[in-house]
CSV table of C-alpha atoms in Angstrom, one decimal:
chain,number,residue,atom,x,y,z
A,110,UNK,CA,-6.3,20.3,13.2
A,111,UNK,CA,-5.3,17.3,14.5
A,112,UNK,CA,-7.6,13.6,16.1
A,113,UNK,CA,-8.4,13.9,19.2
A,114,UNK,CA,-8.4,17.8,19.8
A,115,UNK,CA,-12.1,19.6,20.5
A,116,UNK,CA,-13.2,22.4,18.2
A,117,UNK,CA,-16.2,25.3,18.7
A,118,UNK,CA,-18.2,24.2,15.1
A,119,UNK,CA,-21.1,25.4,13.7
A,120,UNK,CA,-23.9,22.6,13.0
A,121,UNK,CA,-26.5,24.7,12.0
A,122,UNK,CA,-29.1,23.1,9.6
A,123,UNK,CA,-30.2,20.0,11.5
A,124,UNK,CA,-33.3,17.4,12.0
A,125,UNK,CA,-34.8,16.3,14.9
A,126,UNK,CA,-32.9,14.8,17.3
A,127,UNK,CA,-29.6,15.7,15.5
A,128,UNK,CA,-26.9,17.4,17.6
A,129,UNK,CA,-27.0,21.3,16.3
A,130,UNK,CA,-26.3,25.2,16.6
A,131,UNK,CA,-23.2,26.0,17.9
A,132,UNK,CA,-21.4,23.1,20.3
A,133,UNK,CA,-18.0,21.2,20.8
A,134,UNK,CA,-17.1,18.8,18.7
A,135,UNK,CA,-14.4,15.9,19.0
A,136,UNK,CA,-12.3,15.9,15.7
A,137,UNK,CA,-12.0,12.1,14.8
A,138,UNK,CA,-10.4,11.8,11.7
A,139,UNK,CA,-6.7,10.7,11.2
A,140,UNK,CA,-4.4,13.4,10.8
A,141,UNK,CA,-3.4,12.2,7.1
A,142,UNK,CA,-7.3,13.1,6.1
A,143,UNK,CA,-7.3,16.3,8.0
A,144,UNK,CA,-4.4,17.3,5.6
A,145,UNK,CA,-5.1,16.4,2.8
A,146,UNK,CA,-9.3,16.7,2.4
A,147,UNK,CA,-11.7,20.1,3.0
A,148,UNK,CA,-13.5,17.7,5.2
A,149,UNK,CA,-13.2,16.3,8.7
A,150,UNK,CA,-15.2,13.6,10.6
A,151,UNK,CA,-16.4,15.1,13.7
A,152,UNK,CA,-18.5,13.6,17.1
A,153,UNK,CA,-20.4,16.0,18.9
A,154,UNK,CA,-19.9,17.1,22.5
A,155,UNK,CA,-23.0,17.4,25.2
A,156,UNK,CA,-23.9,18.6,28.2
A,157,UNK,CA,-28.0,17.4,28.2
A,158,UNK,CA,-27.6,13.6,27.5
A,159,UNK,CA,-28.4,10.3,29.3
A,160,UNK,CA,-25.6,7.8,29.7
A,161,UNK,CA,-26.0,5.5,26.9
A,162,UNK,CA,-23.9,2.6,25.2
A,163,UNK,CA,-22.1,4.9,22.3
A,164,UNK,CA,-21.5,7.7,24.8
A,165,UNK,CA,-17.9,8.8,26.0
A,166,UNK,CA,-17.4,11.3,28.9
A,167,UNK,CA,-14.7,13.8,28.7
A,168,UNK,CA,-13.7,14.2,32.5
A,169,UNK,CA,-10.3,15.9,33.5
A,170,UNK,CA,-10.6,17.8,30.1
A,171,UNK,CA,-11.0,21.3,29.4
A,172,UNK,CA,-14.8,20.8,29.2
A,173,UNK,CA,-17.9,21.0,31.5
A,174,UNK,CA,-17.5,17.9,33.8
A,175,UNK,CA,-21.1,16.2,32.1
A,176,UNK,CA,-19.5,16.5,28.8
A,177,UNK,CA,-20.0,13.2,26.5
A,178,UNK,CA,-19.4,12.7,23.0
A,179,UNK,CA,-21.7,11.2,20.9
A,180,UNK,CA,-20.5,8.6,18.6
A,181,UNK,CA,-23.5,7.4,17.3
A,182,UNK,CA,-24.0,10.8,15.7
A,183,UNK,CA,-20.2,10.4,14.1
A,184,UNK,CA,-20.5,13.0,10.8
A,185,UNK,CA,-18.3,14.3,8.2
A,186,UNK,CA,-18.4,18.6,7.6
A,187,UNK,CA,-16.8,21.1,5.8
A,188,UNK,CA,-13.6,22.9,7.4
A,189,UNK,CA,-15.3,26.1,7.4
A,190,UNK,CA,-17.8,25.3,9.8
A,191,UNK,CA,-14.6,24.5,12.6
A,192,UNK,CA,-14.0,28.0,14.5
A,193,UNK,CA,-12.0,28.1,17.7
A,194,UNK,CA,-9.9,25.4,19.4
A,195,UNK,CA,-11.1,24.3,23.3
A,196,UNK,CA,-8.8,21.0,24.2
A,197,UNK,CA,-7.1,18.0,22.9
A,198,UNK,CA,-8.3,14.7,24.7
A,199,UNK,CA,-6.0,12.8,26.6
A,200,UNK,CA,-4.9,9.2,25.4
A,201,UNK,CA,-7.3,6.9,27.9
A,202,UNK,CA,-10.1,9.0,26.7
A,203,UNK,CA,-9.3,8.8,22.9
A,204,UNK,CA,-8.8,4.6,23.7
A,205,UNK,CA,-12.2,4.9,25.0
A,206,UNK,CA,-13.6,6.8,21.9
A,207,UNK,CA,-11.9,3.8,19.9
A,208,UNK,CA,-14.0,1.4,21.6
A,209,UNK,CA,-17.2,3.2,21.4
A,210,UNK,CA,-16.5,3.6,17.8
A,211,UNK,CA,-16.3,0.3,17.2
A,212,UNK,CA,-19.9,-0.9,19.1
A,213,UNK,CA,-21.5,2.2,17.1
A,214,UNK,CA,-20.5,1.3,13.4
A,215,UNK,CA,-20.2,-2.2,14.0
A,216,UNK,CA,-16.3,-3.0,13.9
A,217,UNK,CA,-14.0,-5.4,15.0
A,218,UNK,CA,-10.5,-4.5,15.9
A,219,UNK,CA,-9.3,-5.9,12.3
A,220,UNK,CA,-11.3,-3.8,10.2
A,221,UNK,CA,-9.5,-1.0,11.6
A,222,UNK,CA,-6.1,-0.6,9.9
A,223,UNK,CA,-3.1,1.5,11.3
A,224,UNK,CA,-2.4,2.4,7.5
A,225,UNK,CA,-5.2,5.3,8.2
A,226,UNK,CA,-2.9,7.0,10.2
A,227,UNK,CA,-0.1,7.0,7.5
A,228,UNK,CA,1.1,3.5,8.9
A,229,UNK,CA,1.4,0.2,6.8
A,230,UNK,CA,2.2,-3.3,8.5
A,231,UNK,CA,4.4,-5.2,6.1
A,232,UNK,CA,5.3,-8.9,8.1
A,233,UNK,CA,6.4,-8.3,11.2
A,234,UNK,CA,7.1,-4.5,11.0
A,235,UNK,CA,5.3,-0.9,10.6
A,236,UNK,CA,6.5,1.9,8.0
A,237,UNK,CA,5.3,5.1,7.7
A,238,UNK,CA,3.9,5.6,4.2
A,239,UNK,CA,6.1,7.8,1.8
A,240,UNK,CA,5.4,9.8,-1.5
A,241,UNK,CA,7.7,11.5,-3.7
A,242,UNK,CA,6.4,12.9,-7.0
A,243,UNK,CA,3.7,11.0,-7.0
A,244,UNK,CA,5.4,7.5,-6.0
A,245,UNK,CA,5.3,5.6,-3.2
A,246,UNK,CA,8.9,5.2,-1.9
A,247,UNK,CA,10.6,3.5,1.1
A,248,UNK,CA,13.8,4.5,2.7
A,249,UNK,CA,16.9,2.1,3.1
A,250,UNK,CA,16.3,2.0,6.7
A,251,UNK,CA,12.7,1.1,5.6
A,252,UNK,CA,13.8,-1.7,3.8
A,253,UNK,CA,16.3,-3.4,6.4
A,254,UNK,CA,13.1,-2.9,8.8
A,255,UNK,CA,10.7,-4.5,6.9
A,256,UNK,CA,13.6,-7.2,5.7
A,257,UNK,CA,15.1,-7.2,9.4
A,258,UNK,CA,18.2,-6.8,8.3
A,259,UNK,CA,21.3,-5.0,10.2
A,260,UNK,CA,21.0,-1.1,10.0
A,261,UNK,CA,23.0,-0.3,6.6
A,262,UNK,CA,22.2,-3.5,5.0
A,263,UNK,CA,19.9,-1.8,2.1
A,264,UNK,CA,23.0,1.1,2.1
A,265,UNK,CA,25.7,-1.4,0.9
A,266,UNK,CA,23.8,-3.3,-1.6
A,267,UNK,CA,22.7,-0.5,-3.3
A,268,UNK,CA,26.2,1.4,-3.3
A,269,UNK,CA,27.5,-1.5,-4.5
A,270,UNK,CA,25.6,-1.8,-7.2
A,271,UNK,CA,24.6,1.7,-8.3
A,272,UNK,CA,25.6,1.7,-11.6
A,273,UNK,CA,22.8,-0.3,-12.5
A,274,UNK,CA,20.2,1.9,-10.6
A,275,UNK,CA,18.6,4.7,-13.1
A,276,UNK,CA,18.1,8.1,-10.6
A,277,UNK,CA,14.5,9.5,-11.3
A,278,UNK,CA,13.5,5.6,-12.4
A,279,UNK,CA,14.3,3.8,-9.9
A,280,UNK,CA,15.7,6.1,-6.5
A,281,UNK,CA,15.8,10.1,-5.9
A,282,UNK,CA,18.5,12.3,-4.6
A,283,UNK,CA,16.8,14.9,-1.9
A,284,UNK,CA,18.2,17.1,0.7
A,285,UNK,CA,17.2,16.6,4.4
A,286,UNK,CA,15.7,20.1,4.2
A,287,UNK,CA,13.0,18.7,1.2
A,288,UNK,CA,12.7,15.8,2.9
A,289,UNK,CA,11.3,17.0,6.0
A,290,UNK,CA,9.1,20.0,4.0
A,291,UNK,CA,7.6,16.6,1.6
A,292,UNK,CA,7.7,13.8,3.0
A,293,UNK,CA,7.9,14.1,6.6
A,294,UNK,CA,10.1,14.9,10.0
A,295,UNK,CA,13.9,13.7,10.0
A,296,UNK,CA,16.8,13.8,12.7
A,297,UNK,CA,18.0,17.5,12.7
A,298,UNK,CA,21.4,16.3,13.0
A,299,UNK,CA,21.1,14.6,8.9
A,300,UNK,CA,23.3,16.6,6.8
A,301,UNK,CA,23.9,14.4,4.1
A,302,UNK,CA,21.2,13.7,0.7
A,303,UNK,CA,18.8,11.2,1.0
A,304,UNK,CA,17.8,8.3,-1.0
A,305,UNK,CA,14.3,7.4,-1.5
A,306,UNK,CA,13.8,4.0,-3.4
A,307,UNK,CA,10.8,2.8,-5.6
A,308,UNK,CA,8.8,0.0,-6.6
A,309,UNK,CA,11.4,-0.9,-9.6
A,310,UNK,CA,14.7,0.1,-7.1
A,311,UNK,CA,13.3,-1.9,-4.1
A,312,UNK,CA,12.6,-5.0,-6.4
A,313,UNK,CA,16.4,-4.7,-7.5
A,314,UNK,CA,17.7,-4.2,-4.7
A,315,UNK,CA,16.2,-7.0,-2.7
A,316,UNK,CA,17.2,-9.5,-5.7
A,317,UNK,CA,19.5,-11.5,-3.3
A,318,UNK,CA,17.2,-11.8,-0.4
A,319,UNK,CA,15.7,-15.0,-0.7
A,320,UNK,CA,14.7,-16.6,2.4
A,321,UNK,CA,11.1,-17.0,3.5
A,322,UNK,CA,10.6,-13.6,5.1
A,323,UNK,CA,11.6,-12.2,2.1
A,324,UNK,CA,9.5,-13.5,-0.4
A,325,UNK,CA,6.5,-12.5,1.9
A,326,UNK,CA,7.9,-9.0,2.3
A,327,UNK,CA,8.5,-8.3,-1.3
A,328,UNK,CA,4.6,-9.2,-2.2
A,329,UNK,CA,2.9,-7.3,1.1
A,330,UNK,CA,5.3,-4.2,-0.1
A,331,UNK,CA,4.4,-4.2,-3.7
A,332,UNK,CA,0.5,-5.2,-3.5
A,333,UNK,CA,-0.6,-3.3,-0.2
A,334,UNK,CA,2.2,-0.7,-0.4
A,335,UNK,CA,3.8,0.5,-3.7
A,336,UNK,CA,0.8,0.0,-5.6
A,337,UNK,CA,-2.1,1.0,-3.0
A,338,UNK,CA,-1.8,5.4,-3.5
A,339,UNK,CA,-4.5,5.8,-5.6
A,340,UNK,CA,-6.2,8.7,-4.5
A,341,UNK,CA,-9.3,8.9,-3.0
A,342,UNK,CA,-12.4,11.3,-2.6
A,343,UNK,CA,-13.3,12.7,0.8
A,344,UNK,CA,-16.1,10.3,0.8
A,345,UNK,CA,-13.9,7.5,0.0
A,346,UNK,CA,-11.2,8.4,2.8
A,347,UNK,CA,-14.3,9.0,5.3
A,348,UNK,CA,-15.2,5.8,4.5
A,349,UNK,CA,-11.8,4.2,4.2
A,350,UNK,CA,-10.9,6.2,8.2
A,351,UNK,CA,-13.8,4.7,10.1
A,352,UNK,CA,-13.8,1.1,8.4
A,353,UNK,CA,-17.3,1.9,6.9
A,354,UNK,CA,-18.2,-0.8,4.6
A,355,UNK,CA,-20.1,-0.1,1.5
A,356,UNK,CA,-21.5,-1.3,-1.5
A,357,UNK,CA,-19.0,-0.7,-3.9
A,358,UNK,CA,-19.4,-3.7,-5.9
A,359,UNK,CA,-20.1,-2.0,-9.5
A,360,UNK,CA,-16.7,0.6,-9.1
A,361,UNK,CA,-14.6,-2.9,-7.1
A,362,UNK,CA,-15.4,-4.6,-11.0
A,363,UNK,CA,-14.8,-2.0,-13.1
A,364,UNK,CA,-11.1,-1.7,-10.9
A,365,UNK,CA,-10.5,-5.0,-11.5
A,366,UNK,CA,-11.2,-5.3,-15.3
A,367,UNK,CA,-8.3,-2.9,-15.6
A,368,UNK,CA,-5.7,-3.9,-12.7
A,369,UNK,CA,-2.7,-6.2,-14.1
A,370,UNK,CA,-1.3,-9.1,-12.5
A,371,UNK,CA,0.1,-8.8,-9.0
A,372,UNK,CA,3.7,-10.0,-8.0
A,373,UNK,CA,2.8,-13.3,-6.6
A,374,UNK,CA,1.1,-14.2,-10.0
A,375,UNK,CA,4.0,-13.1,-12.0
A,376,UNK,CA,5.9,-15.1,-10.3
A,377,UNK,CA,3.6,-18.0,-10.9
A,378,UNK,CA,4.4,-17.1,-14.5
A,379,UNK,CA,7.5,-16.7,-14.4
A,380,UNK,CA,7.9,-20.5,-13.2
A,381,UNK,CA,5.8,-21.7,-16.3
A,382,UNK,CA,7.6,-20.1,-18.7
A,383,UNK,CA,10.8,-21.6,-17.2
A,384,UNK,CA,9.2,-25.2,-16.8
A,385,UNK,CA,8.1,-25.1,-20.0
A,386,UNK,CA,11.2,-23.5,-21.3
A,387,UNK,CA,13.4,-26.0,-19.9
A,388,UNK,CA,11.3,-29.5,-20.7
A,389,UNK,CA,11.1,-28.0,-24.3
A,390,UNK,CA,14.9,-27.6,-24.4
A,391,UNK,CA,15.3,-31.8,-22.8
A,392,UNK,CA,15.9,-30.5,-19.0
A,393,UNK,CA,19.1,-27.9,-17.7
A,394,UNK,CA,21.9,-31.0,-18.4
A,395,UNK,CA,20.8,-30.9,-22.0
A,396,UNK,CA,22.9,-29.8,-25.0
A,397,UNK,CA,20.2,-27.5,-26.2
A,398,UNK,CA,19.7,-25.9,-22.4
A,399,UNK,CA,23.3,-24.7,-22.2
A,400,UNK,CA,23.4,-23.5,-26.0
A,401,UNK,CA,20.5,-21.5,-26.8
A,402,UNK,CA,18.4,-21.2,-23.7
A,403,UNK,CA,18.6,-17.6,-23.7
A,404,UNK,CA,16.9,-18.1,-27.2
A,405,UNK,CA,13.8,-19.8,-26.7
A,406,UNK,CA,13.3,-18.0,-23.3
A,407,UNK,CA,12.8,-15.1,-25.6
A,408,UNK,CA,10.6,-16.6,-28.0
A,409,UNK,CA,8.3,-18.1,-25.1
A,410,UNK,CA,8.1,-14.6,-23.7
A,411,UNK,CA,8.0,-12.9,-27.3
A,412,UNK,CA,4.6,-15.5,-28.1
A,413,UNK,CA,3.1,-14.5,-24.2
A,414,UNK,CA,3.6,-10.9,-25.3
A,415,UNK,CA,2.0,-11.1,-28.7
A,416,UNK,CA,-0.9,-13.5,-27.6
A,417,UNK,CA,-1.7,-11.2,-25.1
A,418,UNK,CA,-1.1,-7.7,-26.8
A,419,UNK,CA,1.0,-6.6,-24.2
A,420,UNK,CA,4.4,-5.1,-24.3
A,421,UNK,CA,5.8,-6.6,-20.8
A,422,UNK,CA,4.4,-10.2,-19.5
A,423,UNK,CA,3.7,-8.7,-16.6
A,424,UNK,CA,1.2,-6.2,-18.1
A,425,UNK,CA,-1.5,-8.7,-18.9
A,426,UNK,CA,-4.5,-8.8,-17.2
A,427,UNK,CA,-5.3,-9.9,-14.0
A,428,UNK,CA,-9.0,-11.8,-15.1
A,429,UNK,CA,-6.7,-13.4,-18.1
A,430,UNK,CA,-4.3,-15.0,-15.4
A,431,UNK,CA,-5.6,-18.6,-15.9
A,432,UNK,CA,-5.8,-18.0,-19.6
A,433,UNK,CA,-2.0,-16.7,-19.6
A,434,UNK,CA,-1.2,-19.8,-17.3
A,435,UNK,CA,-3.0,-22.2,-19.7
A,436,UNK,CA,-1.5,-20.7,-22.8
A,437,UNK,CA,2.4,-21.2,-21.4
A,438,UNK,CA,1.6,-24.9,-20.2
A,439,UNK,CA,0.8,-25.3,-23.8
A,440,UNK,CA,3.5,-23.4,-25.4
A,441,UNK,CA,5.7,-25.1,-28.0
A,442,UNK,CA,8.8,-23.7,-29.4
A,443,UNK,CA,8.3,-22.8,-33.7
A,444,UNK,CA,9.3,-25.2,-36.1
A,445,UNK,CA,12.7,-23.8,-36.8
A,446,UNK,CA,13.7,-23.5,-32.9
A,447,UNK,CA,12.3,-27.4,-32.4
A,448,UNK,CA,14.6,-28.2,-35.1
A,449,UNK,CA,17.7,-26.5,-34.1
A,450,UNK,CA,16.8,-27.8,-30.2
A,451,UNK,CA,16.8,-31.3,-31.4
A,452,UNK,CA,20.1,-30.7,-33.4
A,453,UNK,CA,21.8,-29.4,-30.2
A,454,UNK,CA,20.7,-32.7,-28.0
A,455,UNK,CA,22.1,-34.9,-31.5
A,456,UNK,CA,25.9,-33.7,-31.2
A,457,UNK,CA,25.4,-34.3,-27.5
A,458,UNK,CA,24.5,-37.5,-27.9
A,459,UNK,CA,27.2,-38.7,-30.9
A,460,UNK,CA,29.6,-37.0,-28.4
């Protein structure tokens, strides 16, 4: 069962001026949702209506010639009442559904995001979306996409640096043949395993890229990519498909009490800690700076951790941000580290 294809269904049990009994309907949920959920969002198909705004006819089709789907009567059912396939609508027709859609549940072009057909924009570029084991991956040819890098780009950096890559942490070995049965189709002609990177591999691995493209990359990837597969209900997804807007204000808070910080603030925090870090230390040409650095970095980090009861900085809390941002501009090194820090900058300056 696939969007755009028309399906005999049974839409028995309905109220007044509700599209019933036995009829053609127009399957109009993305494909991804017509996997995955026991429901599918449907339009019904008539022969006894008047032309109206939210109406669509299906001419050229497979259909009686005063067919018109009804997209102001959009629904979600159950599987079970599909029975046997009539057509699939051709593309002008399907763009003209779009555009009905759109006038009946009140969208604008924007609210309707290719992700929900398995498609993710990240800057300039689109990626199909990947899972493996219950991770969102990317492929190296993902990544010099996304990056726009030469083809092979992602390839060499990561052979190159394999040894520091930990397989079933941070990539997974898988033969063409699982590919294609999990994840999704593949040139026929791939003989050879295939790598398929995570959240943690992708960040190493794109340590070196640095110019502005990159940095905006690396956050779309990890906040609307590695870390948007939570999965939903077929409510949620219905909702989700057809850019239905609810109020979800109550489960939004409760999501947001427990989410940590995303990349773009841990790296605001990870430039704190180093400017504190470093004025604490008398700036990087200091004595102190080149002899113990290391050593205070840790403690600053150490305190964050403790303060915050968490066992990685960038665990805390997203609604404690500006309380982890305060408590790092006011960080001091302990007594004993002040001490050894002004000792350092002393032989400097007798030297």
């Amino acid at each position: 069962m696939k969007r755009g294809e028309v399906y005999w269904a049974d839409l028995s049990g309905y109220e007044g001026h509700e599209q019933g009994k036995k009829r053609p309907v127009l399957i109009i949920q993305n494909d991804i949702g017509n996997k995955n959920s026991c429901m599918t969002i449907i339009a019904p198909i008539t022969t006894q209506s008047r032309d109206f705004v939210t109406h669509v006819y299906c001419r050229k089709q497979s259909l009686d010639y005063r067919s018109q789907v009804l997209l102001e009567q959009i629904r979600a059912i159950d599987k079970r009442r599909i029975e046997s396939y009539v057509c699939t609508l051709n593309p002008d027709v399907m763009a003209e559904v779009d555009e009905k859609i759109k006038i009946s549940l009140a969208l604008n072009k924007e609210e309707r995001v290719a992700g929900m057909t398995g498609l993710v924009k990240i800057g300039r570029k689109t990626i199909s979306a990947k899972e493996y084991k219950g991770k969102r991956i990317v492929t190296f040819k993902d990544i010099d996409a996304v990056h726009e890098r030469p083809d092979g780009t992602a390839r060499k950096r990561f052979s190159y640096n394999k040894d520091h890559f930990i397989e079933g942490v941070d990539f997974f070995k898988i033969t063409p043949s699982e590919f294609r049965t999990v994840i999704g189709d593949m040139d026929l002609r791939q003989q050879n395993d295939v790598t398929l990177v995570t959240e943690s591999g992708y960040l190493m691995l794109v340590k070196s890229f640095t110019d502005d493209l990159a940095w905006m990359v690396q956050r779309q990837l990890v906040d609307s990519y590695f870390r948007a597969n939570r999965r939903m209900t077929p409510e949620e997804m219905m909702r989700v498909q057809l850019g239905m807007i609810d109020c979800h204000e109550e489960r939004i808070s409760k999501l947001e009490n427990t989410m940590n910080i995303d990349y773009g603030q841990q790296r605001v925090l990870e430039k704190e800690v180093a400017a504190v870090v470093i004025e604490s230390l008398g700036g990087k040409e200091s004595n102190a700076y080149h002899e113990i650095a290391k050593k205070v970095f840790s403690e600053c980090n150490r305190d964050v951790k403790d303060y915050f009861h968490v066992n990685s900085r960038n665990n805390i809390p997203r609604l404690r941000f500006d309380d982890a941002v305060d408590y790092i501009r006011n960080w001091i090194p302990c007594s004993n580290t002040r001490m050894r820090i002004k000792e350092c900058n002393a032989q400097m300056s007798i030297s």
